[in-house]
mmCIF file of N, CA and C in Angstrom:
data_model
loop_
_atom_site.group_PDB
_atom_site.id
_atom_site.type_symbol
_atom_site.label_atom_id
_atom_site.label_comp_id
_atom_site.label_asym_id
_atom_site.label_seq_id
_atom_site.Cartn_x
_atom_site.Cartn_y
_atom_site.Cartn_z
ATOM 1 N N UNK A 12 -5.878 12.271 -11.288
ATOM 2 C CA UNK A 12 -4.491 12.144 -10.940
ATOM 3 C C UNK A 12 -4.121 10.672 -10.707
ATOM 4 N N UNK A 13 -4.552 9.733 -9.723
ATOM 5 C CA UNK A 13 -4.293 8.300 -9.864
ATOM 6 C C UNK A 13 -4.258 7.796 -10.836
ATOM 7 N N UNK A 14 -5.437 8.120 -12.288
ATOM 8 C CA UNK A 14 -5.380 7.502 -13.450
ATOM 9 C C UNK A 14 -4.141 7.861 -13.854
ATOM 10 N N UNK A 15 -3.691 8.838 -13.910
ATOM 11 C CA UNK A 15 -2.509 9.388 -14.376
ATOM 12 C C UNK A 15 -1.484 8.419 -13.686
ATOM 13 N N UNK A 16 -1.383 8.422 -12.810
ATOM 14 C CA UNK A 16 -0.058 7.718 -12.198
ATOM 15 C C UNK A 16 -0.086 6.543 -12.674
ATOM 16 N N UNK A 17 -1.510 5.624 -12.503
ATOM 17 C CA UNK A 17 -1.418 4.140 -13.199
ATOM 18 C C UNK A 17 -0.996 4.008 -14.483
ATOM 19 N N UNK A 18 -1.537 4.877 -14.913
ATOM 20 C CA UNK A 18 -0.534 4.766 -16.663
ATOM 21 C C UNK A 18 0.863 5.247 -16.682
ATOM 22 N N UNK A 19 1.256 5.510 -15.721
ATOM 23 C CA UNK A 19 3.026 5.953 -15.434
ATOM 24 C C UNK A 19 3.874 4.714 -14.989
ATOM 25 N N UNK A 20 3.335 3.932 -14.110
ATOM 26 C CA UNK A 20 3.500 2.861 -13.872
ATOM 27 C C UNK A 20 3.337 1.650 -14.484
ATOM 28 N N UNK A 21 2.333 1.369 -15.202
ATOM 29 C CA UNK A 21 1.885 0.346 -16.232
ATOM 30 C C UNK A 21 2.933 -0.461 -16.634
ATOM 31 N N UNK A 22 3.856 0.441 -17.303
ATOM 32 C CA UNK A 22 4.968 -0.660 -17.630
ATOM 33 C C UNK A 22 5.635 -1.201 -17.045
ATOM 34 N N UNK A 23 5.549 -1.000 -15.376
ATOM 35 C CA UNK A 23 6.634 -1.814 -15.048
ATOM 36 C C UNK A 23 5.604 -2.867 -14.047
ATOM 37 N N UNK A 24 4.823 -3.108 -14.452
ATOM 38 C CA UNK A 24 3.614 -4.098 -13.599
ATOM 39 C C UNK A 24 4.339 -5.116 -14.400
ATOM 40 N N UNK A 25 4.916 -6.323 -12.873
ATOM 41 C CA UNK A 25 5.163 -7.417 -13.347
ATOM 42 C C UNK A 25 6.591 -7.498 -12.952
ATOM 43 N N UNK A 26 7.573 -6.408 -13.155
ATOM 44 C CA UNK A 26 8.722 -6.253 -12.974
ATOM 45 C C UNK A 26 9.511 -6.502 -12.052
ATOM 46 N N UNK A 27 8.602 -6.649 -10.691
ATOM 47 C CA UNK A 27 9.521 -6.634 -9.425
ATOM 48 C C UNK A 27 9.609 -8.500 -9.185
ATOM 49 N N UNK A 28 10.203 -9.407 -8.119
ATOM 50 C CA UNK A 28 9.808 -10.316 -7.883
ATOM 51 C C UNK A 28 9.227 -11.126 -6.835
ATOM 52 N N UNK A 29 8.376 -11.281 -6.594
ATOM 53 C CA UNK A 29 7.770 -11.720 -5.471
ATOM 54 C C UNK A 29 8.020 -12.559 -4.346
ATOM 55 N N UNK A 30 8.019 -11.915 -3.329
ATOM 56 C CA UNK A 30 9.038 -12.937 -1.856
ATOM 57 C C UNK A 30 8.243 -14.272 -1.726
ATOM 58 N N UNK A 31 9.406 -14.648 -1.997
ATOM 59 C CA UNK A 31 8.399 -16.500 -1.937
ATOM 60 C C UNK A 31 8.670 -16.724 -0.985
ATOM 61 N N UNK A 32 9.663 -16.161 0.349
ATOM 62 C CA UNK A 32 9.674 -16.953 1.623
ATOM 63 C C UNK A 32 8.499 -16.617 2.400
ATOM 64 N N UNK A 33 7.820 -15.819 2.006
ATOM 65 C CA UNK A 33 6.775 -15.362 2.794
ATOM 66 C C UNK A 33 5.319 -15.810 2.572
ATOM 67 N N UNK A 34 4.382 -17.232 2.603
ATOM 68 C CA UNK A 34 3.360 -17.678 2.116
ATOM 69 C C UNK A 34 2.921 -16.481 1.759
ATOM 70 N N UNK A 35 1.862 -15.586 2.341
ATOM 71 C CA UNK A 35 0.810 -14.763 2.379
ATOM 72 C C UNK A 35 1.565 -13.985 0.842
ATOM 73 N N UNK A 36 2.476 -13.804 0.610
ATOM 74 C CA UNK A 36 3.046 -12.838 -0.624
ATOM 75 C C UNK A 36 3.312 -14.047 -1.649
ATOM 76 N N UNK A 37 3.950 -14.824 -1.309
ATOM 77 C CA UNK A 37 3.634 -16.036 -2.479
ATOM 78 C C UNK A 37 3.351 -16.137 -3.536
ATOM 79 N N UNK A 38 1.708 -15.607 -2.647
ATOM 80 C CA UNK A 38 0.608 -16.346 -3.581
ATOM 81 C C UNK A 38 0.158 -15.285 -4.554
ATOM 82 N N UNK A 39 0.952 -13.970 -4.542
ATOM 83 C CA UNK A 39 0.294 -12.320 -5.118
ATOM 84 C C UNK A 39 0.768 -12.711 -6.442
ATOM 85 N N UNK A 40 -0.289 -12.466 -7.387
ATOM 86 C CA UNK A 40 0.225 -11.760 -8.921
ATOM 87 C C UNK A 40 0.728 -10.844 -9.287
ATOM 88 N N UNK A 41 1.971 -11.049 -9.134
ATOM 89 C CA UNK A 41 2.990 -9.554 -9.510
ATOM 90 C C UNK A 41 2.557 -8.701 -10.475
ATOM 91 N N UNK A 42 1.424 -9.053 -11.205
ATOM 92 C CA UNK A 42 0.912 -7.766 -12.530
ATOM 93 C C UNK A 42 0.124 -7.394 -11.873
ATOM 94 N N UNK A 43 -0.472 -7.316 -10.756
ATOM 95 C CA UNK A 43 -1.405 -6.343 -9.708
ATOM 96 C C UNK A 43 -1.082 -5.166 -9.528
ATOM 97 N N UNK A 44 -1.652 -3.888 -9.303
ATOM 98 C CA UNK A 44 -1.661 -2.931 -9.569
ATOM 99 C C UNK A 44 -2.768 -2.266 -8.618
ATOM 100 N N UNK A 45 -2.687 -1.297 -7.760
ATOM 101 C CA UNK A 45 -3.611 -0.931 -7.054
ATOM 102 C C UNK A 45 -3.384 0.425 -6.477
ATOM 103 N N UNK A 46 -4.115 1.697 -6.551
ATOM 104 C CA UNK A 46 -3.680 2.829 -5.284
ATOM 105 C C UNK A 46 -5.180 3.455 -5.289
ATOM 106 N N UNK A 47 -4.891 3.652 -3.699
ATOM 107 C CA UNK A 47 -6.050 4.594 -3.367
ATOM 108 C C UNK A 47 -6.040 6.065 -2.606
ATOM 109 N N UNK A 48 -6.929 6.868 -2.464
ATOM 110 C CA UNK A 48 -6.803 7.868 -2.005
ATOM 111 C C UNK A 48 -7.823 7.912 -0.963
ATOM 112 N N UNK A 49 -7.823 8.336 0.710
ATOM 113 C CA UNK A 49 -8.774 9.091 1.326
ATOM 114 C C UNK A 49 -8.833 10.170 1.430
ATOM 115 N N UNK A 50 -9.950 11.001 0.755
ATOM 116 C CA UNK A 50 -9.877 12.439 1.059
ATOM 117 C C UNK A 50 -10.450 12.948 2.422
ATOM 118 N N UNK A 51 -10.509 14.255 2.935
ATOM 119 C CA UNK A 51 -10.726 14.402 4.534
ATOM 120 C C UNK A 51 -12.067 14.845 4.293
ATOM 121 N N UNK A 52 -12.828 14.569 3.213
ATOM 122 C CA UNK A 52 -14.394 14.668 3.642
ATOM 123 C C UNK A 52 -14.910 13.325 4.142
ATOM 124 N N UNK A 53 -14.115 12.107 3.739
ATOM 125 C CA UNK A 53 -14.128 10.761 4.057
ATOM 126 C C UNK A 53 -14.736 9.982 2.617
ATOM 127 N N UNK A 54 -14.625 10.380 1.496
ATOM 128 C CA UNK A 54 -14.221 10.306 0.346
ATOM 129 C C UNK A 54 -13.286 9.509 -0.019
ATOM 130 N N UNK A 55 -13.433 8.081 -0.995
ATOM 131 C CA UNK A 55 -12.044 7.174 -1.097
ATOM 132 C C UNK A 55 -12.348 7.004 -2.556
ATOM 133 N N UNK A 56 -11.234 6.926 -3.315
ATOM 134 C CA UNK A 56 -11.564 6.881 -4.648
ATOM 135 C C UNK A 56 -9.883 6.081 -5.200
ATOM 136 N N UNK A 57 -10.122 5.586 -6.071
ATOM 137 C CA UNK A 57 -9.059 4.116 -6.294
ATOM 138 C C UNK A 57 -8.781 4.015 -7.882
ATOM 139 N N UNK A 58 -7.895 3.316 -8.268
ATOM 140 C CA UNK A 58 -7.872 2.936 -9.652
ATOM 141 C C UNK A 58 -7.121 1.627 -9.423
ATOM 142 N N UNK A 59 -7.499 0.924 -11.140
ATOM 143 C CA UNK A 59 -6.489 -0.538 -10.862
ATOM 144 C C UNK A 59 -7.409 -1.493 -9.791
ATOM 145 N N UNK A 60 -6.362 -2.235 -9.126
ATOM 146 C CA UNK A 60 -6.845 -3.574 -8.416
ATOM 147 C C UNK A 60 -7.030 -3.002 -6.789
ATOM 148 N N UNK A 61 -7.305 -1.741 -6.722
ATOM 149 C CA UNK A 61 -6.949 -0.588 -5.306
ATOM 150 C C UNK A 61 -8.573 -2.207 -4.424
ATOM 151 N N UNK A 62 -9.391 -2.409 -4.462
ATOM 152 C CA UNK A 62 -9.930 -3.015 -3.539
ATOM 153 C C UNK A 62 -10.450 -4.505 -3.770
ATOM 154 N N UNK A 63 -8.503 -4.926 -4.363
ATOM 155 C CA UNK A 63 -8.485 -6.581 -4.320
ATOM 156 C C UNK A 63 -7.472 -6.954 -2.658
ATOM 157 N N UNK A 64 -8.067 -7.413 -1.444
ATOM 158 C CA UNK A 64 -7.195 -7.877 -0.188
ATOM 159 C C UNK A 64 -5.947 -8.029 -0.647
ATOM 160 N N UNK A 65 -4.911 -7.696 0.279
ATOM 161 C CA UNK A 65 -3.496 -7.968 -0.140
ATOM 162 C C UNK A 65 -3.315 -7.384 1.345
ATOM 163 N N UNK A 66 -1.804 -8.533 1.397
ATOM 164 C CA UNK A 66 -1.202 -8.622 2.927
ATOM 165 C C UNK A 66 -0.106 -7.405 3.335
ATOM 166 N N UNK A 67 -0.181 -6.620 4.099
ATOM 167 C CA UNK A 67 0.614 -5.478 4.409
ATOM 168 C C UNK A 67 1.904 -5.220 5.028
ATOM 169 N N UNK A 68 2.165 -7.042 5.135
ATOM 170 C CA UNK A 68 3.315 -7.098 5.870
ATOM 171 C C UNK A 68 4.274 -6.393 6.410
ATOM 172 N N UNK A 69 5.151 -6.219 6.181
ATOM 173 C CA UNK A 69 6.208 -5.083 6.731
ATOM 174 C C UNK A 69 5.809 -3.808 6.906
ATOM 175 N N UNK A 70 5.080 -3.584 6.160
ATOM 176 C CA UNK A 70 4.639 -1.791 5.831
ATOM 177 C C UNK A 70 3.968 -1.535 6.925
ATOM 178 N N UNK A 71 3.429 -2.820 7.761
ATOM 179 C CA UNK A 71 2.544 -2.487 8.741
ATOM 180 C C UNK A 71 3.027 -1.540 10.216
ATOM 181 N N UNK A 72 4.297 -1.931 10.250
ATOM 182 C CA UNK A 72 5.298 -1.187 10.927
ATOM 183 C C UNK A 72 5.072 -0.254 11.122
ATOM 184 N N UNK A 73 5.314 0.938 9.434
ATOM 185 C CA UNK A 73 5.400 2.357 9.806
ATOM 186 C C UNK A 73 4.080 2.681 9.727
ATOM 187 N N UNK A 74 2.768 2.241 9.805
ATOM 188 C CA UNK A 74 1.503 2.793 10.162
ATOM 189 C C UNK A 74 1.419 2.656 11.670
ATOM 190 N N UNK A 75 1.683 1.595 11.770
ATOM 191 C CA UNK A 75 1.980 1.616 13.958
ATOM 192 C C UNK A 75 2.479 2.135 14.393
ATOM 193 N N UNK A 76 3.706 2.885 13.990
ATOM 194 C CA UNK A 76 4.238 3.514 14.561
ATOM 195 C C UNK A 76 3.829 4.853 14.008
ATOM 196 N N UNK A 77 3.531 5.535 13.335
ATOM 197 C CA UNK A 77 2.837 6.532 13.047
ATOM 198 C C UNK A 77 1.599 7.286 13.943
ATOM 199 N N UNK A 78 0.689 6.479 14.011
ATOM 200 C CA UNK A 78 -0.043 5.914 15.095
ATOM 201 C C UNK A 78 -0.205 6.356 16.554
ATOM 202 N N UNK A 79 1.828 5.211 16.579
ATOM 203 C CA UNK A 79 1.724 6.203 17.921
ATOM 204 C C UNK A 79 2.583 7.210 18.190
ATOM 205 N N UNK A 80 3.275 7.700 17.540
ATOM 206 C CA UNK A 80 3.908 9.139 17.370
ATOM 207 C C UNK A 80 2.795 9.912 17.450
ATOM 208 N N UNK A 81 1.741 9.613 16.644
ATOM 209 C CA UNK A 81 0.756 10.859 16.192
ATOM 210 C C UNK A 81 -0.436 11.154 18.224
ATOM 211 N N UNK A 82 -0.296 9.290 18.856
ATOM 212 C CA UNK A 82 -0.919 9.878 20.368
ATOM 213 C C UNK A 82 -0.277 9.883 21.118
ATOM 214 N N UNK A 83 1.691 9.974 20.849
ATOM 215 C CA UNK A 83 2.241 10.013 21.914
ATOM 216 C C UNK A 83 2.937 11.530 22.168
ATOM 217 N N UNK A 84 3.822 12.020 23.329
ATOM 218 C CA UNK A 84 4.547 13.071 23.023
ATOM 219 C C UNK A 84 6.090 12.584 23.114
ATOM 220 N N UNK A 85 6.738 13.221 23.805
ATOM 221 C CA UNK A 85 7.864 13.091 23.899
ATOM 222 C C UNK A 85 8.566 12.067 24.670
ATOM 223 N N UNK A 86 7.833 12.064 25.810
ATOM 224 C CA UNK A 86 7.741 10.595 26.547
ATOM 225 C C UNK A 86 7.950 8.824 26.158
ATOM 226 N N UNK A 87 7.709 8.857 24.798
ATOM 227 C CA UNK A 87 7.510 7.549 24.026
ATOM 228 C C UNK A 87 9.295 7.849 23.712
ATOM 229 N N UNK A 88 10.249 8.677 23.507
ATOM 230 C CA UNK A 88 11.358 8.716 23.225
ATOM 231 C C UNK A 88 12.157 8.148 24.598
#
């Protein structure tokens, strides 16, 4: 299934444009290409550039907060 998706995507590797105000993104080759999967046996399996470092900037957000939704209850509201 990932192989599948990378070849769905393929064509548009390259397409987007890269935030230059941001060093750490800068410096990324917009024809990069990467996804991975963890399965819950603890199983990770990838296609593409899935385990070249790359900076998570913003996105890092909704994993923190995910995070703590997932050890907080209602109280955090």
């Amino acid at each position: 299934m990932l192989e599948q998706i990378a070849d769905e995507v393929a064509p548009l590797r390259g397409a987007g444009t890269v935030a230059d105000y941001i060093p750490a993104l800068a410096r990324v080759d917009p024809g990069r290409f990467g996804i991975a999967l963890a399965d819950l046996d603890g199983g990770v399996h990838g296609v593409g550039d899935w385990e070249t470092p790359f900076s998570v900037q913003s996105i890092s957000k909704v994993f923190t907060l995910a995070l703590v939704l997932a050890g907080s209850d209602e109280a955090l509201w």
